[in-house]
Amino acid sequence: MSTDTVKHEQWSSRMSYMLAATGAAVGLGNIWKFPYIMGENGGGAFVLVYFACILLIGIPVMMSEVLIGKVGRQAPARSARLVSQQSGGSGKWSIVGWFGSLTGFLILSFYVVIAGWALAYTYYGFNGMFTDQTAVQIDSLFRGLNASGAELMAWSGAVVLTTTLVVGLGVKDGLERSVNWMMPALFVLLLVMVGYASQHGDMPAALKFMFNADFSKLSWNGVLVALGHAFFTLSLASGIMTMYGAYLPAGTSLVKTSIYIAVMDTVVAILAGIAIYPIVFANGLEPGAGPGLIFQTLPIAFGSMPGGQIFGGLFFLMLVVAALTSALALIESSVAWLVENRGFKRMQAAVVSGAVIWLLSLTTVFSISGAEWTKITLFGNETTMFGILDFTTSNIMLPVGGLLTALFVGYVVKRSVTEQAIDSSAAIYTFWRVCVRYVAPIAIVLVFLQLSGLVSF
Ligand code: PFF
């Protein structure tokens, strides 16, 4: 790796950064994943634990990641190396950066397939394909889509193509221009859906389910899920926050922007629950339906509700917009890496990254469509390549990346560097430092011990 640095573009304002970073954070995790893991883990009690994870681990780790980018001003690997060397540390700490970028890249390979489902469902919704359908018919719609490798390839291919073209146009002309209208559109769509749910759904039942803390339903496994989701939903340990931090305009507060992003992300997740659960309860559907909640359960409700054709379509359109602004962020650090290390032009780098992502996405596509070559037996369990990719990235690589970041910024980077970059009151700085040095590493290690069965709570 050469030591010279490349001059990258910067966000034109603090607002653009916040829109882009909020767009990166708000995604399938908020609208597809959060409601169903909340449903599976006891509603309100889970939400409280999740809040604690966001505050004590998520926000401090986010600040650490943005800090690496803000000080290094390069793609994650090079930024981490520069920041380490500046503090007299080893260049090997570049692992904090490249491991994150690699995780983000692998996540993107299946993220685009789920986003492809959302795109297909937007089309189905607006075309009245949910109207008056029974649960069995909705189920066969989902099965039909998944049985066809060609259809899945086409829908996810459209997501990859859009992402590639936007990122190829650059930070200002591509990323910034698209998030400037996509984020407001996302909020409007979300508010429209909340309004629709309050008109036609069972809001009291939904609110009771979401905010009544029933601790008897919360297991230790639920606590682990909450921690893992805090990383997933805030886009931590995936190269994103360091990369977007590298484009920060001078003088932007790390503390304020990170809190803002985490709060907005949480608000969207809660609003998504408030848009979905009233409809689920009003139609007598199962709130803990798992990953299929949105694609298998919700369309049954839309199919029988007034205006369901329009609102069903709008709901999935909202999911597409949320997924796209995250996909842009997930690919960005690979594109910047190619520009830095291979001397590529941006569009070239985007096309190469997009092509590799699309090829990699085929393992997920064919796992879902049931191709034999994707089936794997691991420790006696039958799974697929997609199952392994999802489990390894979400449950192992994200927490390990978070742990590495916390240890690096908490112990290797000099206090003078972090103090200057965080630039806040002594109390806030101390809170942050205690979280990254002690709270986050201990919590993550406990999660691993619990998962490995070495310790059980
Ligand atoms: N935070 C986004 C979401 O919740 O969907 C996207 C995302 C980014 C997911 C990075 C996971 C990740 F590691």
Tab-separated table of C-alpha atoms and ligand atoms in Angstrom:
chain	number	residue	atom	x	y	z
A	1	MET	CA	0.000	0.000	0.000
A	2	SER	CA	1.476	3.349	-0.914
A	3	THR	CA	1.763	6.015	1.727
A	4	ASP	CA	0.586	8.998	-0.277
A	5	THR	CA	-2.900	10.153	0.362
A	6	VAL	CA	-5.620	10.895	-2.156
A	7	LYS	CA	-7.658	14.043	-1.948
A	8	HIS	CA	-11.332	13.071	-1.787
A	9	GLU	CA	-14.366	15.289	-2.180
A	10	GLN	CA	-16.170	16.569	0.920
A	11	TRP	CA	-19.838	16.969	1.789
A	12	SER	CA	-20.874	20.488	0.885
A	13	SER	CA	-22.500	21.060	4.281
A	14	ARG	CA	-23.086	19.520	7.680
A	15	MET	CA	-26.688	18.970	6.630
A	16	SER	CA	-25.654	16.892	3.613
A	17	TYR	CA	-23.494	14.707	5.825
A	18	MET	CA	-26.327	14.213	8.282
A	19	LEU	CA	-28.790	13.287	5.537
A	20	ALA	CA	-26.337	10.864	3.954
A	21	ALA	CA	-25.325	9.279	7.276
A	22	THR	CA	-28.928	9.052	8.447
A	23	GLY	CA	-29.766	7.489	5.083
A	24	ALA	CA	-26.958	4.984	5.636
A	25	ALA	CA	-28.270	4.110	9.082
A	26	VAL	CA	-31.954	3.948	8.183
A	27	GLY	CA	-32.515	0.895	6.041
A	28	LEU	CA	-33.937	-2.590	5.904
A	29	GLY	CA	-32.782	-2.973	9.508
A	30	ASN	CA	-35.301	-0.383	10.694
A	31	ILE	CA	-38.337	-1.317	8.653
A	32	TRP	CA	-37.879	-5.007	7.972
A	33	LYS	CA	-35.753	-6.301	10.835
A	34	PHE	CA	-36.528	-4.194	13.921
A	35	PRO	CA	-40.300	-4.806	13.992
A	36	TYR	CA	-39.920	-8.566	13.711
A	37	ILE	CA	-37.091	-8.981	16.208
A	38	MET	CA	-39.053	-6.778	18.600
A	39	GLY	CA	-42.092	-9.012	18.008
A	40	GLU	CA	-40.059	-12.144	18.668
A	41	ASN	CA	-38.392	-10.816	21.820
A	42	GLY	CA	-41.170	-9.406	23.950
A	43	GLY	CA	-41.967	-5.948	22.548
A	44	GLY	CA	-41.361	-3.141	25.082
A	45	ALA	CA	-38.794	-4.962	27.218
A	46	PHE	CA	-36.656	-5.570	24.165
A	47	VAL	CA	-36.992	-1.917	23.151
A	48	LEU	CA	-35.582	-0.788	26.519
A	49	VAL	CA	-32.516	-3.031	26.233
A	50	TYR	CA	-32.037	-1.906	22.668
A	51	PHE	CA	-32.085	1.767	23.791
A	52	ALA	CA	-29.394	1.001	26.373
A	53	CYS	CA	-27.238	-0.659	23.688
A	54	ILE	CA	-27.620	2.346	21.398
A	55	LEU	CA	-26.689	4.818	24.122
A	56	LEU	CA	-23.822	2.987	25.821
A	57	ILE	CA	-22.285	1.168	22.874
A	58	GLY	CA	-23.775	2.315	19.573
A	59	ILE	CA	-23.241	6.073	19.861
A	60	PRO	CA	-19.724	5.846	21.391
A	61	VAL	CA	-18.586	3.344	18.724
A	62	MET	CA	-20.132	5.497	15.999
A	63	MET	CA	-18.200	8.521	17.277
A	64	SER	CA	-15.007	6.425	17.236
A	65	GLU	CA	-15.540	5.347	13.651
A	66	VAL	CA	-16.329	8.829	12.390
A	67	LEU	CA	-13.287	10.066	14.299
A	68	ILE	CA	-10.977	7.704	12.395
A	69	GLY	CA	-12.338	9.034	9.100
A	70	LYS	CA	-12.319	12.659	10.178
A	71	VAL	CA	-8.666	12.478	11.247
A	72	GLY	CA	-7.449	10.180	8.436
A	73	ARG	CA	-9.506	11.633	5.538
A	74	GLN	CA	-9.017	8.416	3.509
A	75	ALA	CA	-10.920	5.178	2.923
A	76	PRO	CA	-11.180	3.149	6.161
A	77	ALA	CA	-8.040	0.973	5.842
A	78	ARG	CA	-5.714	3.842	5.061
A	79	SER	CA	-7.387	6.177	7.563
A	80	ALA	CA	-6.953	3.674	10.392
A	81	ARG	CA	-3.303	3.142	9.468
A	82	LEU	CA	-2.586	6.870	9.339
A	83	VAL	CA	-4.361	7.508	12.632
A	84	SER	CA	-2.423	4.680	14.278
A	85	GLN	CA	0.934	5.881	12.980
A	86	GLN	CA	0.160	9.418	14.067
A	87	SER	CA	-0.182	8.066	17.616
A	88	GLY	CA	2.988	5.993	17.324
A	89	GLY	CA	1.002	2.772	16.846
A	90	SER	CA	1.477	-0.037	14.324
A	91	GLY	CA	0.362	0.267	10.694
A	92	LYS	CA	-1.288	-3.122	11.191
A	93	TRP	CA	-4.195	-1.341	12.837
A	94	SER	CA	-5.359	-0.744	9.291
A	95	ILE	CA	-7.284	-3.975	10.024
A	96	VAL	CA	-9.863	-1.843	11.844
A	97	GLY	CA	-10.594	-0.245	8.487
A	98	TRP	CA	-10.297	-3.043	5.966
A	99	PHE	CA	-12.157	-5.538	8.115
A	100	GLY	CA	-15.065	-3.091	8.269
A	101	SER	CA	-15.034	-2.469	4.519
A	102	LEU	CA	-14.949	-6.217	3.878
A	103	THR	CA	-17.895	-6.765	6.239
A	104	GLY	CA	-19.869	-4.015	4.520
A	105	PHE	CA	-19.114	-5.486	1.113
A	106	LEU	CA	-20.274	-8.964	2.129
A	107	ILE	CA	-23.424	-7.569	3.761
A	108	LEU	CA	-24.204	-5.636	0.601
A	109	SER	CA	-24.135	-8.868	-1.407
A	110	PHE	CA	-27.281	-10.121	0.331
A	111	TYR	CA	-28.704	-6.700	1.193
A	112	VAL	CA	-29.322	-6.055	-2.505
A	113	VAL	CA	-31.334	-9.267	-2.769
A	114	ILE	CA	-33.669	-8.267	0.093
A	115	ALA	CA	-33.884	-4.779	-1.457
A	116	GLY	CA	-34.762	-6.585	-4.713
A	117	TRP	CA	-37.678	-8.286	-2.917
A	118	ALA	CA	-38.856	-4.847	-1.837
A	119	LEU	CA	-38.642	-3.588	-5.423
A	120	ALA	CA	-40.621	-6.578	-6.682
A	121	TYR	CA	-43.243	-6.004	-3.982
A	122	THR	CA	-43.553	-2.329	-4.897
A	123	TYR	CA	-44.465	-3.497	-8.388
A	124	TYR	CA	-46.831	-6.183	-7.076
A	125	GLY	CA	-48.504	-3.724	-4.697
A	126	PHE	CA	-49.199	-0.990	-7.253
A	127	ASN	CA	-50.417	-3.621	-9.718
A	128	GLY	CA	-53.081	-4.857	-7.330
A	129	MET	CA	-51.509	-8.259	-6.874
A	130	PHE	CA	-52.334	-8.294	-3.135
A	131	THR	CA	-55.977	-7.330	-3.646
A	132	ASP	CA	-58.427	-9.841	-2.169
A	133	GLN	CA	-55.766	-12.516	-1.934
A	134	THR	CA	-55.943	-15.184	0.740
A	135	ALA	CA	-53.016	-15.967	3.036
A	136	VAL	CA	-52.265	-19.007	0.889
A	137	GLN	CA	-52.198	-16.962	-2.307
A	138	ILE	CA	-49.910	-14.322	-0.757
A	139	ASP	CA	-47.665	-17.110	0.395
A	140	SER	CA	-47.441	-18.556	-3.085
A	141	LEU	CA	-46.618	-15.102	-4.480
A	142	PHE	CA	-43.576	-15.016	-2.190
A	143	ARG	CA	-42.636	-18.605	-2.991
A	144	GLY	CA	-43.053	-17.961	-6.710
A	145	LEU	CA	-40.654	-15.004	-6.601
A	146	ASN	CA	-38.119	-16.968	-4.617
A	147	ALA	CA	-38.311	-20.072	-6.747
A	148	SER	CA	-37.153	-18.113	-9.772
A	149	GLY	CA	-33.448	-17.396	-9.757
A	150	ALA	CA	-33.880	-15.284	-12.904
A	151	GLU	CA	-36.476	-12.996	-11.318
A	152	LEU	CA	-34.435	-12.545	-8.154
A	153	MET	CA	-31.381	-11.788	-10.271
A	154	ALA	CA	-33.249	-9.172	-12.257
A	155	TRP	CA	-34.722	-7.349	-9.225
A	156	SER	CA	-31.480	-7.352	-7.267
A	157	GLY	CA	-29.593	-6.478	-10.448
A	158	ALA	CA	-31.716	-3.333	-10.755
A	159	VAL	CA	-30.746	-2.363	-7.203
A	160	VAL	CA	-27.035	-2.957	-7.913
A	161	LEU	CA	-27.194	-0.967	-11.133
A	162	THR	CA	-28.855	2.047	-9.484
A	163	THR	CA	-26.395	1.981	-6.601
A	164	THR	CA	-23.412	1.731	-8.940
A	165	LEU	CA	-24.475	4.604	-11.151
A	166	VAL	CA	-25.244	6.966	-8.270
A	167	VAL	CA	-21.998	6.231	-6.427
A	168	GLY	CA	-20.043	6.488	-9.687
A	169	LEU	CA	-21.181	10.094	-10.081
A	170	GLY	CA	-19.238	11.095	-6.975
A	171	VAL	CA	-19.788	12.364	-3.448
A	172	LYS	CA	-21.472	15.632	-4.381
A	173	ASP	CA	-23.089	14.816	-7.723
A	174	GLY	CA	-24.095	11.280	-6.822
A	175	LEU	CA	-24.467	10.571	-3.115
A	176	GLU	CA	-25.417	14.035	-1.973
A	177	ARG	CA	-27.816	14.817	-4.784
A	178	SER	CA	-29.708	11.572	-4.306
A	179	VAL	CA	-30.000	11.667	-0.510
A	180	ASN	CA	-31.148	15.292	-0.656
A	181	TRP	CA	-34.466	14.178	-2.121
A	182	MET	CA	-34.615	10.534	-1.062
A	183	MET	CA	-34.443	11.242	2.668
A	184	PRO	CA	-37.298	13.782	2.737
A	185	ALA	CA	-39.287	11.404	0.506
A	186	LEU	CA	-38.645	8.579	2.963
A	187	PHE	CA	-39.935	10.628	5.909
A	188	VAL	CA	-43.041	11.700	4.027
A	189	LEU	CA	-43.763	8.087	3.048
A	190	LEU	CA	-43.272	6.959	6.632
A	191	LEU	CA	-45.621	9.619	7.988
A	192	VAL	CA	-48.213	8.733	5.338
A	193	MET	CA	-48.002	5.084	6.427
A	194	VAL	CA	-48.335	6.002	10.116
A	195	GLY	CA	-51.391	8.112	9.230
A	196	TYR	CA	-52.881	5.243	7.249
A	197	ALA	CA	-52.257	2.787	10.100
A	198	SER	CA	-53.885	5.114	12.622
A	199	GLN	CA	-56.953	5.435	10.374
A	200	HIS	CA	-57.387	1.801	9.478
A	201	GLY	CA	-55.417	-0.163	12.052
A	202	ASP	CA	-55.675	-1.014	15.730
A	203	MET	CA	-53.365	1.630	17.214
A	204	PRO	CA	-54.067	0.949	20.931
A	205	ALA	CA	-53.173	-2.721	20.532
A	206	ALA	CA	-49.988	-1.789	18.663
A	207	LEU	CA	-48.872	0.765	21.245
A	208	LYS	CA	-49.566	-1.642	24.074
A	209	PHE	CA	-47.534	-4.322	22.358
A	210	MET	CA	-44.624	-1.993	21.594
A	211	PHE	CA	-44.371	-0.120	24.859
A	212	ASN	CA	-45.609	-2.542	27.517
A	213	ALA	CA	-42.406	-3.950	28.911
A	214	ASP	CA	-42.985	-7.662	29.472
A	215	PHE	CA	-39.637	-8.782	30.880
A	216	SER	CA	-40.772	-12.387	31.180
A	217	LYS	CA	-40.628	-12.610	27.382
A	218	LEU	CA	-37.095	-11.234	27.182
A	219	SER	CA	-34.368	-13.884	27.205
A	220	TRP	CA	-30.591	-13.454	27.297
A	221	ASN	CA	-30.663	-14.308	23.675
A	222	GLY	CA	-32.943	-11.282	23.212
A	223	VAL	CA	-30.277	-9.104	24.847
A	224	LEU	CA	-27.719	-10.432	22.384
A	225	VAL	CA	-30.054	-9.754	19.509
A	226	ALA	CA	-30.490	-6.181	20.761
A	227	LEU	CA	-26.719	-5.637	20.848
A	228	GLY	CA	-26.201	-7.112	17.388
A	229	HIS	CA	-29.022	-5.027	16.025
A	230	ALA	CA	-27.592	-1.830	17.528
A	231	PHE	CA	-24.539	-2.399	15.295
A	232	PHE	CA	-26.561	-3.373	12.254
A	233	THR	CA	-29.038	-0.528	12.420
A	234	LEU	CA	-26.463	2.204	13.051
A	235	SER	CA	-24.308	0.856	10.195
A	236	LEU	CA	-21.363	0.342	12.530
A	237	ALA	CA	-18.326	-1.840	11.836
A	238	SER	CA	-19.050	-1.869	8.123
A	239	GLY	CA	-16.708	0.852	6.886
A	240	ILE	CA	-19.588	3.267	6.446
A	241	MET	CA	-19.188	5.743	9.261
A	242	THR	CA	-15.417	6.013	8.817
A	243	MET	CA	-15.871	6.590	5.093
A	244	TYR	CA	-18.589	9.199	5.482
A	245	GLY	CA	-16.553	10.773	8.305
A	246	ALA	CA	-13.638	11.187	5.896
A	247	TYR	CA	-15.780	13.566	3.820
A	248	LEU	CA	-16.834	15.722	6.811
A	249	PRO	CA	-16.542	19.450	6.382
A	250	ALA	CA	-14.169	20.998	8.943
A	251	GLY	CA	-15.629	22.051	12.265
A	252	THR	CA	-18.490	19.513	12.327
A	253	SER	CA	-19.272	18.228	15.813
A	254	LEU	CA	-18.839	14.471	16.177
A	255	VAL	CA	-20.973	14.352	19.292
A	256	LYS	CA	-23.989	16.263	18.023
A	257	THR	CA	-24.103	14.609	14.606
A	258	SER	CA	-23.691	11.088	16.021
A	259	ILE	CA	-26.474	11.622	18.560
A	260	TYR	CA	-28.684	13.084	15.850
A	261	ILE	CA	-28.127	10.097	13.547
A	262	ALA	CA	-28.785	7.569	16.326
A	263	VAL	CA	-31.936	9.401	17.442
A	264	MET	CA	-33.290	9.684	13.895
A	265	ASP	CA	-32.540	6.027	13.254
A	266	THR	CA	-34.381	5.010	16.412
A	267	VAL	CA	-37.318	7.291	15.649
A	268	VAL	CA	-37.660	5.689	12.213
A	269	ALA	CA	-37.545	2.170	13.686
A	270	ILE	CA	-40.258	3.051	16.216
A	271	LEU	CA	-42.379	4.804	13.565
A	272	ALA	CA	-42.011	1.763	11.316
A	273	GLY	CA	-43.417	-0.330	14.177
A	274	ILE	CA	-46.251	2.179	14.592
A	275	ALA	CA	-46.985	1.905	10.862
A	276	ILE	CA	-46.892	-1.894	10.779
A	277	TYR	CA	-48.310	-3.274	14.031
A	278	PRO	CA	-51.731	-1.533	13.979
A	279	ILE	CA	-52.324	-3.175	10.595
A	280	VAL	CA	-51.098	-6.527	11.876
A	281	PHE	CA	-53.384	-6.418	14.939
A	282	ALA	CA	-56.449	-5.068	13.114
A	283	ASN	CA	-56.260	-8.026	10.751
A	284	GLY	CA	-55.711	-10.681	13.394
A	285	LEU	CA	-52.232	-11.505	12.088
A	286	GLU	CA	-49.298	-12.869	14.067
A	287	PRO	CA	-47.038	-10.068	15.496
A	288	GLY	CA	-44.056	-12.378	16.074
A	289	ALA	CA	-44.124	-13.743	12.535
A	290	GLY	CA	-40.353	-13.461	12.063
A	291	PRO	CA	-38.528	-12.318	8.919
A	292	GLY	CA	-41.639	-12.953	6.814
A	293	LEU	CA	-43.623	-10.314	8.744
A	294	ILE	CA	-43.307	-7.729	6.009
A	295	PHE	CA	-43.302	-9.840	2.878
A	296	GLN	CA	-45.689	-12.624	3.879
A	297	THR	CA	-47.941	-11.150	6.562
A	298	LEU	CA	-48.436	-7.504	5.688
A	299	PRO	CA	-49.563	-7.960	2.048
A	300	ILE	CA	-52.479	-10.101	3.304
A	301	ALA	CA	-53.661	-7.068	5.279
A	302	PHE	CA	-53.119	-4.582	2.442
A	303	GLY	CA	-55.093	-6.840	0.130
A	304	SER	CA	-58.262	-6.418	2.151
A	305	MET	CA	-57.895	-2.827	3.356
A	306	PRO	CA	-59.387	0.347	1.845
A	307	GLY	CA	-56.878	1.912	-0.541
A	308	GLY	CA	-54.625	-1.094	0.058
A	309	GLN	CA	-53.396	-1.137	-3.529
A	310	ILE	CA	-51.922	2.361	-3.286
A	311	PHE	CA	-50.762	2.130	0.312
A	312	GLY	CA	-49.345	-1.362	-0.122
A	313	GLY	CA	-47.293	-0.072	-3.068
A	314	LEU	CA	-46.221	3.018	-1.133
A	315	PHE	CA	-45.141	0.921	1.827
A	316	PHE	CA	-42.751	-1.151	-0.270
A	317	LEU	CA	-41.557	1.926	-2.133
A	318	MET	CA	-40.571	3.341	1.254
A	319	LEU	CA	-38.586	0.177	1.904
A	320	VAL	CA	-36.806	0.508	-1.443
A	321	VAL	CA	-35.794	4.121	-0.755
A	322	ALA	CA	-34.535	3.223	2.725
A	323	ALA	CA	-32.524	0.297	1.332
A	324	LEU	CA	-31.016	2.317	-1.523
A	325	THR	CA	-29.588	5.070	0.688
A	326	SER	CA	-27.911	2.314	2.757
A	327	ALA	CA	-26.658	0.398	-0.276
A	328	LEU	CA	-24.933	3.580	-1.496
A	329	ALA	CA	-23.088	3.778	1.798
A	330	LEU	CA	-22.240	0.084	1.852
A	331	ILE	CA	-20.447	0.244	-1.500
A	332	GLU	CA	-18.743	3.618	-1.032
A	333	SER	CA	-15.681	2.472	0.902
A	334	SER	CA	-14.806	-0.172	-1.711
A	335	VAL	CA	-15.105	2.439	-4.431
A	336	ALA	CA	-12.891	4.880	-2.532
A	337	TRP	CA	-10.413	2.049	-1.862
A	338	LEU	CA	-10.109	1.326	-5.595
A	339	VAL	CA	-9.595	5.016	-6.299
A	340	GLU	CA	-6.873	5.234	-3.633
A	341	ASN	CA	-5.071	1.991	-4.316
A	342	ARG	CA	-5.603	1.227	-7.969
A	343	GLY	CA	-5.781	4.733	-9.352
A	344	PHE	CA	-9.259	4.129	-10.803
A	345	LYS	CA	-11.612	6.919	-11.829
A	346	ARG	CA	-14.737	6.941	-9.663
A	347	MET	CA	-17.133	5.606	-12.280
A	348	GLN	CA	-14.686	2.843	-13.177
A	349	ALA	CA	-14.295	1.928	-9.514
A	350	ALA	CA	-18.066	1.906	-9.022
A	351	VAL	CA	-18.654	-0.334	-12.035
A	352	VAL	CA	-15.992	-2.815	-10.908
A	353	SER	CA	-17.365	-2.892	-7.331
A	354	GLY	CA	-20.933	-3.184	-8.607
A	355	ALA	CA	-20.003	-6.087	-10.903
A	356	VAL	CA	-18.294	-7.974	-8.066
A	357	ILE	CA	-21.249	-7.338	-5.740
A	358	TRP	CA	-23.668	-8.595	-8.360
A	359	LEU	CA	-21.633	-11.774	-8.877
A	360	LEU	CA	-21.405	-12.291	-5.124
A	361	SER	CA	-25.145	-11.691	-4.759
A	362	LEU	CA	-25.719	-14.788	-6.874
A	363	THR	CA	-24.792	-16.995	-3.908
A	364	THR	CA	-27.730	-15.463	-2.017
A	365	VAL	CA	-30.033	-15.538	-5.029
A	366	PHE	CA	-29.393	-19.229	-5.593
A	367	SER	CA	-29.504	-20.046	-1.878
A	368	ILE	CA	-32.996	-18.569	-1.787
A	369	SER	CA	-34.123	-20.267	-4.958
A	370	GLY	CA	-32.934	-23.575	-3.507
A	371	ALA	CA	-30.049	-24.486	-5.835
A	372	GLU	CA	-28.245	-27.616	-4.636
A	373	TRP	CA	-24.747	-26.108	-4.827
A	374	THR	CA	-25.634	-23.517	-2.183
A	375	LYS	CA	-26.625	-26.115	0.424
A	376	ILE	CA	-24.135	-26.765	3.165
A	377	THR	CA	-24.224	-28.878	6.304
A	378	LEU	CA	-22.417	-27.236	9.201
A	379	PHE	CA	-22.122	-28.851	12.641
A	380	GLY	CA	-24.947	-31.169	11.668
A	381	ASN	CA	-27.274	-28.333	10.630
A	382	GLU	CA	-28.485	-27.865	7.075
A	383	THR	CA	-27.982	-24.319	5.928
A	384	THR	CA	-27.229	-22.359	2.788
A	385	MET	CA	-24.401	-20.101	1.711
A	386	PHE	CA	-26.730	-17.150	2.337
A	387	GLY	CA	-27.451	-18.463	5.854
A	388	ILE	CA	-23.715	-18.618	6.559
A	389	LEU	CA	-23.053	-15.192	5.066
A	390	ASP	CA	-25.860	-13.593	7.059
A	391	PHE	CA	-24.878	-15.287	10.325
A	392	THR	CA	-21.143	-14.649	9.962
A	393	THR	CA	-21.438	-11.003	9.015
A	394	SER	CA	-24.236	-9.936	11.396
A	395	ASN	CA	-23.351	-12.028	14.437
A	396	ILE	CA	-19.584	-12.360	14.211
A	397	MET	CA	-17.970	-9.787	11.927
A	398	LEU	CA	-20.006	-6.774	13.104
A	399	PRO	CA	-19.328	-7.308	16.838
A	400	VAL	CA	-15.658	-8.226	16.208
A	401	GLY	CA	-15.248	-5.095	14.083
A	402	GLY	CA	-16.907	-3.028	16.822
A	403	LEU	CA	-14.587	-4.534	19.431
A	404	LEU	CA	-11.489	-3.788	17.313
A	405	THR	CA	-12.640	-0.204	16.780
A	406	ALA	CA	-13.325	0.364	20.476
A	407	LEU	CA	-9.935	-1.089	21.503
A	408	PHE	CA	-8.085	0.845	18.810
A	409	VAL	CA	-9.623	4.232	19.545
A	410	GLY	CA	-9.803	3.624	23.302
A	411	TYR	CA	-6.240	2.366	23.837
A	412	VAL	CA	-4.023	2.967	20.795
A	413	VAL	CA	-5.017	6.411	19.580
A	414	LYS	CA	-3.483	9.117	21.767
A	415	ARG	CA	-5.751	10.934	24.173
A	416	SER	CA	-4.693	14.294	22.709
A	417	VAL	CA	-5.900	13.172	19.259
A	418	THR	CA	-9.279	11.915	20.454
A	419	GLU	CA	-9.804	14.940	22.699
A	420	GLN	CA	-9.161	17.296	19.833
A	421	ALA	CA	-11.350	15.364	17.395
A	422	ILE	CA	-14.266	14.995	19.807
A	423	ASP	CA	-13.974	18.612	20.884
A	424	SER	CA	-16.670	18.573	23.568
A	425	SER	CA	-17.107	19.081	27.323
A	426	ALA	CA	-14.967	17.115	29.774
A	427	ALA	CA	-18.017	15.207	31.020
A	428	ILE	CA	-19.042	14.041	27.550
A	429	TYR	CA	-15.477	13.137	26.639
A	430	THR	CA	-15.117	11.061	29.818
A	431	PHE	CA	-18.446	9.327	29.208
A	432	TRP	CA	-17.357	8.441	25.670
A	433	ARG	CA	-13.946	7.205	26.811
A	434	VAL	CA	-15.369	4.990	29.551
A	435	CYS	CA	-17.811	3.510	27.044
A	436	VAL	CA	-15.180	2.680	24.400
A	437	ARG	CA	-12.516	1.495	26.866
A	438	TYR	CA	-14.701	-0.570	29.167
A	439	VAL	CA	-18.439	-0.811	28.503
A	440	ALA	CA	-18.376	-1.706	24.785
A	441	PRO	CA	-15.480	-4.227	24.903
A	442	ILE	CA	-16.826	-5.972	28.007
A	443	ALA	CA	-20.362	-6.164	26.612
A	444	ILE	CA	-19.143	-7.544	23.275
A	445	VAL	CA	-16.891	-10.135	24.901
A	446	LEU	CA	-19.763	-11.244	27.150
A	447	VAL	CA	-21.923	-11.703	24.073
A	448	PHE	CA	-19.306	-13.958	22.524
A	449	LEU	CA	-18.795	-15.987	25.654
A	450	GLN	CA	-22.520	-16.476	25.915
A	451	LEU	CA	-22.798	-17.410	22.232
A	452	SER	CA	-19.953	-19.890	22.427
A	453	GLY	CA	-21.620	-21.541	25.398
A	454	LEU	CA	-18.584	-20.901	27.637
A	455	VAL	CA	-20.688	-18.797	29.954
A	456	SER	CA	-24.400	-18.855	30.400
A	457	PHE	CA	-26.406	-16.197	32.151
B	1	PFF	N1	-28.016	0.324	8.772
B	1	PFF	C1	-28.677	-0.114	7.591
B	1	PFF	C2	-29.846	-0.971	7.970
B	1	PFF	O1	-30.196	-1.020	9.144
B	1	PFF	O2	-30.463	-1.561	7.115
B	1	PFF	C3	-27.776	-0.755	6.587
B	1	PFF	C4	-26.655	-1.564	7.116
B	1	PFF	C5	-25.396	-1.053	7.056
B	1	PFF	C6	-26.830	-2.780	7.666
B	1	PFF	C7	-24.329	-1.733	7.567
B	1	PFF	C8	-25.756	-3.495	8.183
B	1	PFF	C9	-24.524	-2.942	8.148
B	1	PFF	F1	-23.476	-3.580	8.643
